[in-house]
Amino acid sequence: MDVRHGVHPQDFKCYDTDRLRRDFLITDLFVPGEISMVYSHVDRIITGGVCPKKPLKLECGKELGVGYFLERRELGIINVGGTGSVTVDGQTFDLKPLDGLYLGMGQKDVTFSSDDPTNPAHMYFSSAPAHTNYPNCYIDIEKAKKVKMGEPEKANVRTINQYIHPEVCTTCQLMMGLTQLESGNVWNTMPCHTHDRRMEVYFYFDLPEDGLAMHLFGEPSETRHIMVRNEEAVINPSWSIHSAAGTSNYSFIWSMVGENQEFTDMDHIPMEELR
């Protein structure tokens, strides 16, 4: 497990491109036959990816200090690859492309599988500390709460699919969803905002091989950017903005952990304040 530390906003201003990428960019999430994980000290979120050629069991390392991965954690999964399944303490959940799954604290045995090893599942997951058990919940994209936003004139027409959200399933603190930009639209979350109560991880996918997204983060008065390719993610501290523009339309999964689960609790940043 790769471990990343948090950062003070004043220190963040001094980081060069290599340091930004090393500390905040998550790459190589879907290595065939492996489970990849990054543990961030920002709210102790774990970001992971599974590409199973054969069944892979979710194991816990010394970093968690517990007997099994979900002993004191909850987990959200969205499949962005081929059809697969997750078996949880003997119960199997089949996950088609863009299906989601929430697993509550206390599930001991979690195994990921692909239906076709030549077209493996790409199971993206987020995990947060939890204080009690809530029921497991299968969420396909039709069950997700849908919020339409944006205007063609601003190139930001998009659909926010809220998978792990208080109006869909009950969790301790984890929230997770998938935003899809319509063709010809490239901006997400602009005008931008912060929510100092919650940190966020953005995972970008549906980008072509030669495409990229320019992810903006940092304080509004002194922003930084990082170039993100397909199936890469960025860790955003709670004090940071989080926005992006792509070379074409794309999709991204957002995962939030923090003090509350109020999706609309945002501090909007006037465009004239951005630098």
GROMACS .gro file of C-alpha atoms in nm:
model
  275
    1MET     CA    1   0.000   0.000   0.000
    2ASP     CA    2   0.133   0.340  -0.102
    3VAL     CA    3   0.106   0.593   0.184
    4ARG     CA    4   0.067   0.967   0.118
    5HIS     CA    5   0.082   1.247   0.377
    6GLY     CA    6  -0.124   1.564   0.402
    7VAL     CA    7  -0.001   1.915   0.330
    8HIS     CA    8  -0.043   2.266   0.469
    9PRO     CA    9  -0.171   2.516   0.208
   10GLN     CA   10   0.134   2.740   0.262
   11ASP     CA   11   0.371   2.450   0.190
   12PHE     CA   12   0.165   2.346  -0.113
   13LYS     CA   13   0.256   2.676  -0.285
   14CYS     CA   14   0.623   2.570  -0.297
   15TYR     CA   15   0.568   2.236  -0.471
   16ASP     CA   16   0.698   2.190  -0.826
   17THR     CA   17   0.533   1.965  -1.085
   18ASP     CA   18   0.722   1.651  -0.979
   19ARG     CA   19   0.628   1.699  -0.613
   20LEU     CA   20   0.262   1.765  -0.698
   21ARG     CA   21   0.245   1.448  -0.906
   22ARG     CA   22   0.428   1.239  -0.647
   23ASP     CA   23   0.208   1.346  -0.355
   24PHE     CA   24  -0.137   1.386  -0.514
   25LEU     CA   25  -0.159   1.195  -0.845
   26ILE     CA   26  -0.259   0.828  -0.832
   27THR     CA   27  -0.154   0.620  -1.135
   28ASP     CA   28  -0.142   0.249  -1.223
   29LEU     CA   29  -0.468   0.168  -1.047
   30PHE     CA   30  -0.556  -0.128  -1.269
   31VAL     CA   31  -0.257  -0.358  -1.284
   32PRO     CA   32  -0.370  -0.698  -1.423
   33GLY     CA   33  -0.396  -0.955  -1.145
   34GLU     CA   34  -0.340  -0.705  -0.862
   35ILE     CA   35  -0.515  -0.484  -0.608
   36SER     CA   36  -0.356  -0.137  -0.600
   37MET     CA   37  -0.413   0.093  -0.302
   38VAL     CA   38  -0.311   0.443  -0.190
   39TYR     CA   39  -0.362   0.541   0.174
   40SER     CA   40  -0.389   0.917   0.228
   41HIS     CA   41  -0.350   1.079   0.570
   42VAL     CA   42  -0.603   1.337   0.445
   43ASP     CA   43  -0.904   1.200   0.638
   44ARG     CA   44  -0.746   0.852   0.608
   45ILE     CA   45  -0.919   0.776   0.279
   46ILE     CA   46  -0.798   0.474   0.082
   47THR     CA   47  -0.822   0.484  -0.298
   48GLY     CA   48  -0.789   0.157  -0.484
   49GLY     CA   49  -0.824  -0.029  -0.810
   50VAL     CA   50  -0.871  -0.399  -0.885
   51CYS     CA   51  -0.811  -0.572  -1.218
   52PRO     CA   52  -0.876  -0.942  -1.147
   53LYS     CA   53  -0.755  -1.207  -1.388
   54LYS     CA   54  -0.844  -1.463  -1.121
   55PRO     CA   55  -1.026  -1.401  -0.789
   56LEU     CA   56  -0.843  -1.149  -0.568
   57LYS     CA   57  -0.907  -1.118  -0.195
   58LEU     CA   58  -0.899  -0.777  -0.026
   59GLU     CA   59  -0.627  -0.796   0.238
   60CYS     CA   60  -0.532  -0.549   0.509
   61GLY     CA   61  -0.175  -0.446   0.585
   62LYS     CA   62   0.006  -0.313   0.888
   63GLU     CA   63  -0.102   0.040   0.790
   64LEU     CA   64  -0.455  -0.026   0.923
   65GLY     CA   65  -0.360  -0.202   1.246
   66VAL     CA   66  -0.664  -0.434   1.238
   67GLY     CA   67  -0.738  -0.798   1.168
   68TYR     CA   68  -0.921  -0.751   0.837
   69PHE     CA   69  -0.974  -0.463   0.594
   70LEU     CA   70  -1.331  -0.367   0.684
   71GLU     CA   71  -1.300  -0.425   1.059
   72ARG     CA   72  -1.324  -0.049   1.117
   73ARG     CA   73  -1.393   0.077   0.763
   74GLU     CA   74  -1.662   0.105   0.496
   75LEU     CA   75  -1.608   0.065   0.121
   76GLY     CA   76  -1.760   0.195  -0.203
   77ILE     CA   77  -1.700   0.034  -0.544
   78ILE     CA   78  -1.784   0.138  -0.901
   79ASN     CA   79  -1.693  -0.092  -1.190
   80VAL     CA   80  -1.552   0.095  -1.492
   81GLY     CA   81  -1.436  -0.215  -1.685
   82GLY     CA   82  -1.576  -0.548  -1.799
   83THR     CA   83  -1.844  -0.740  -1.610
   84GLY     CA   84  -1.732  -0.887  -1.280
   85SER     CA   85  -1.844  -0.971  -0.930
   86VAL     CA   86  -1.768  -0.904  -0.564
   87THR     CA   87  -1.824  -1.184  -0.312
   88VAL     CA   88  -1.876  -1.063   0.044
   89ASP     CA   89  -1.889  -1.320   0.326
   90GLY     CA   90  -2.043  -1.572   0.086
   91GLN     CA   91  -2.286  -1.335  -0.089
   92THR     CA   92  -2.205  -1.250  -0.453
   93PHE     CA   93  -2.289  -0.918  -0.618
   94ASP     CA   94  -2.264  -0.909  -0.999
   95LEU     CA   95  -2.135  -0.575  -1.127
   96LYS     CA   96  -2.192  -0.473  -1.487
   97PRO     CA   97  -2.005  -0.169  -1.625
   98LEU     CA   98  -2.092   0.139  -1.413
   99ASP     CA   99  -2.261  -0.067  -1.140
  100GLY     CA  100  -2.181   0.036  -0.782
  101LEU     CA  101  -2.169  -0.138  -0.444
  102TYR     CA  102  -2.151  -0.017  -0.085
  103LEU     CA  103  -2.007  -0.248   0.183
  104GLY     CA  104  -2.056  -0.170   0.550
  105MET     CA  105  -1.810  -0.208   0.835
  106GLY     CA  106  -1.754  -0.560   0.959
  107GLN     CA  107  -1.754  -0.759   0.633
  108LYS     CA  108  -1.464  -1.003   0.672
  109ASP     CA  109  -1.407  -1.170   0.334
  110VAL     CA  110  -1.419  -0.957   0.018
  111THR     CA  111  -1.315  -1.112  -0.314
  112PHE     CA  112  -1.311  -0.949  -0.660
  113SER     CA  113  -1.356  -1.150  -0.983
  114SER     CA  114  -1.388  -1.090  -1.357
  115ASP     CA  115  -1.635  -1.280  -1.572
  116ASP     CA  116  -1.393  -1.275  -1.868
  117PRO     CA  117  -1.019  -1.246  -1.792
  118THR     CA  118  -0.961  -1.115  -2.146
  119ASN     CA  119  -1.198  -0.824  -2.068
  120PRO     CA  120  -1.141  -0.784  -1.693
  121ALA     CA  121  -1.340  -0.573  -1.454
  122HIS     CA  122  -1.182  -0.247  -1.342
  123MET     CA  123  -1.321  -0.207  -0.992
  124TYR     CA  124  -1.244   0.140  -0.858
  125PHE     CA  125  -1.297   0.176  -0.484
  126SER     CA  126  -1.284   0.425  -0.197
  127SER     CA  127  -1.273   0.338   0.171
  128ALA     CA  128  -1.320   0.552   0.482
  129PRO     CA  129  -1.304   0.489   0.857
  130ALA     CA  130  -1.642   0.387   1.000
  131HIS     CA  131  -1.800   0.376   1.345
  132THR     CA  132  -2.086   0.130   1.293
  133ASN     CA  133  -2.226  -0.118   1.042
  134TYR     CA  134  -2.478  -0.022   0.775
  135PRO     CA  135  -2.631  -0.270   0.527
  136ASN     CA  136  -2.454  -0.356   0.204
  137CYS     CA  137  -2.620  -0.188  -0.094
  138TYR     CA  138  -2.602  -0.266  -0.467
  139ILE     CA  139  -2.647   0.050  -0.678
  140ASP     CA  140  -2.666   0.044  -1.056
  141ILE     CA  141  -2.654   0.368  -1.250
  142GLU     CA  142  -3.035   0.372  -1.283
  143LYS     CA  143  -3.078   0.358  -0.903
  144ALA     CA  144  -2.834   0.647  -0.851
  145LYS     CA  145  -2.988   0.988  -0.787
  146LYS     CA  146  -2.941   1.200  -1.101
  147VAL     CA  147  -2.873   1.573  -1.102
  148LYS     CA  148  -2.849   1.754  -1.437
  149MET     CA  149  -2.626   2.063  -1.442
  150GLY     CA  150  -2.451   2.301  -1.677
  151GLU     CA  151  -2.508   2.507  -1.991
  152PRO     CA  152  -2.386   2.444  -2.349
  153GLU     CA  153  -2.256   2.801  -2.368
  154LYS     CA  154  -2.021   2.724  -2.077
  155ALA     CA  155  -1.920   2.379  -2.209
  156ASN     CA  156  -2.016   2.214  -1.879
  157VAL     CA  157  -2.337   2.016  -1.941
  158ARG     CA  158  -2.319   1.708  -1.723
  159THR     CA  159  -2.514   1.451  -1.524
  160ILE     CA  160  -2.415   1.384  -1.164
  161ASN     CA  161  -2.503   1.027  -1.063
  162GLN     CA  162  -2.507   1.009  -0.684
  163TYR     CA  163  -2.440   0.645  -0.592
  164ILE     CA  164  -2.332   0.647  -0.227
  165HIS     CA  165  -2.537   0.936  -0.099
  166PRO     CA  166  -2.780   0.981   0.195
  167GLU     CA  167  -3.078   0.971  -0.043
  168VAL     CA  168  -2.963   0.639  -0.191
  169CYS     CA  169  -2.801   0.440   0.092
  170THR     CA  170  -2.692   0.499   0.451
  171THR     CA  171  -2.320   0.524   0.534
  172CYS     CA  172  -2.102   0.650   0.816
  173GLN     CA  173  -1.926   0.922   0.619
  174LEU     CA  174  -1.833   0.800   0.270
  175MET     CA  175  -2.001   0.965  -0.031
  176MET     CA  176  -1.936   0.858  -0.389
  177GLY     CA  177  -2.075   0.928  -0.734
  178LEU     CA  178  -2.007   0.945  -1.105
  179THR     CA  179  -2.030   1.255  -1.322
  180GLN     CA  180  -2.067   1.222  -1.700
  181LEU     CA  181  -2.001   1.516  -1.933
  182GLU     CA  182  -2.203   1.531  -2.253
  183SER     CA  183  -2.034   1.535  -2.592
  184GLY     CA  184  -1.880   1.873  -2.670
  185ASN     CA  185  -1.850   1.967  -2.301
  186VAL     CA  186  -1.517   1.974  -2.119
  187TRP     CA  187  -1.551   2.163  -1.789
  188ASN     CA  188  -1.652   2.004  -1.460
  189THR     CA  189  -1.727   2.201  -1.142
  190MET     CA  190  -1.662   2.544  -1.285
  191PRO     CA  191  -1.734   2.791  -1.129
  192CYS     CA  192  -1.545   2.601  -0.862
  193HIS     CA  193  -1.589   2.571  -0.487
  194THR     CA  194  -1.434   2.439  -0.170
  195HIS     CA  195  -1.588   2.246   0.120
  196ASP     CA  196  -1.351   2.262   0.414
  197ARG     CA  197  -1.567   2.003   0.588
  198ARG     CA  198  -1.485   1.732   0.334
  199MET     CA  199  -1.186   1.622   0.129
  200GLU     CA  200  -1.234   1.471  -0.216
  201VAL     CA  201  -1.065   1.236  -0.461
  202TYR     CA  202  -1.134   1.269  -0.837
  203PHE     CA  203  -1.086   0.964  -1.061
  204TYR     CA  204  -1.091   1.037  -1.436
  205PHE     CA  205  -1.192   0.784  -1.702
  206ASP     CA  206  -1.353   0.762  -2.048
  207LEU     CA  207  -1.062   0.972  -2.179
  208PRO     CA  208  -0.912   0.862  -2.514
  209GLU     CA  209  -0.556   0.730  -2.521
  210ASP     CA  210  -0.421   1.062  -2.650
  211GLY     CA  211  -0.649   1.274  -2.427
  212LEU     CA  212  -0.599   1.435  -2.089
  213ALA     CA  213  -0.770   1.648  -1.827
  214MET     CA  214  -0.607   1.951  -1.669
  215HIS     CA  215  -0.699   1.921  -1.301
  216LEU     CA  216  -0.698   2.245  -1.102
  217PHE     CA  217  -0.640   2.245  -0.728
  218GLY     CA  218  -0.491   2.458  -0.452
  219GLU     CA  219  -0.622   2.773  -0.286
  220PRO     CA  220  -0.836   3.000  -0.506
  221SER     CA  221  -0.582   3.280  -0.474
  222GLU     CA  222  -0.292   3.060  -0.589
  223THR     CA  223  -0.398   2.759  -0.792
  224ARG     CA  224  -0.189   2.478  -0.934
  225HIS     CA  225  -0.260   2.227  -1.208
  226ILE     CA  226  -0.175   1.867  -1.284
  227MET     CA  227  -0.216   1.678  -1.612
  228VAL     CA  228  -0.424   1.362  -1.569
  229ARG     CA  229  -0.459   1.071  -1.812
  230ASN     CA  230  -0.726   0.805  -1.840
  231GLU     CA  231  -0.792   0.604  -1.522
  232GLU     CA  232  -0.583   0.828  -1.298
  233ALA     CA  233  -0.695   1.005  -0.980
  234VAL     CA  234  -0.606   1.317  -0.781
  235ILE     CA  235  -0.623   1.361  -0.401
  236ASN     CA  236  -0.768   1.700  -0.301
  237PRO     CA  237  -0.719   1.834   0.053
  238SER     CA  238  -1.034   1.982   0.208
  239TRP     CA  239  -0.907   2.341   0.170
  240SER     CA  240  -0.846   2.297  -0.203
  241ILE     CA  241  -1.062   2.369  -0.506
  242HIS     CA  242  -1.117   2.074  -0.742
  243SER     CA  243  -1.203   2.139  -1.104
  244ALA     CA  244  -1.089   2.035  -1.449
  245ALA     CA  245  -1.114   2.078  -1.823
  246GLY     CA  246  -1.045   1.800  -2.072
  247THR     CA  247  -0.936   1.773  -2.434
  248SER     CA  248  -1.277   1.611  -2.490
  249ASN     CA  249  -1.573   1.508  -2.277
  250TYR     CA  250  -1.498   1.246  -2.009
  251SER     CA  251  -1.637   1.094  -1.690
  252PHE     CA  252  -1.509   1.107  -1.336
  253ILE     CA  253  -1.584   0.943  -1.003
  254TRP     CA  254  -1.581   1.162  -0.695
  255SER     CA  255  -1.534   1.030  -0.343
  256MET     CA  256  -1.577   1.245  -0.033
  257VAL     CA  257  -1.492   1.189   0.334
  258GLY     CA  258  -1.523   1.434   0.621
  259GLU     CA  259  -1.745   1.604   0.876
  260ASN     CA  260  -2.082   1.595   0.700
  261GLN     CA  261  -2.272   1.441   0.409
  262GLU     CA  262  -2.444   1.756   0.285
  263PHE     CA  263  -2.367   1.744  -0.087
  264THR     CA  264  -2.470   2.108  -0.138
  265ASP     CA  265  -2.257   2.237   0.153
  266MET     CA  266  -2.010   2.427  -0.065
  267ASP     CA  267  -1.827   2.758  -0.043
  268HIS     CA  268  -1.857   2.893  -0.397
  269ILE     CA  269  -1.561   3.084  -0.537
  270PRO     CA  270  -1.637   3.393  -0.750
  271MET     CA  271  -1.459   3.371  -1.084
  272GLU     CA  272  -1.281   3.702  -1.022
  273GLU     CA  273  -1.108   3.552  -0.714
  274LEU     CA  274  -0.933   3.274  -0.908
  275ARG     CA  275  -0.564   3.319  -0.982
   0.00000   0.00000   0.00000
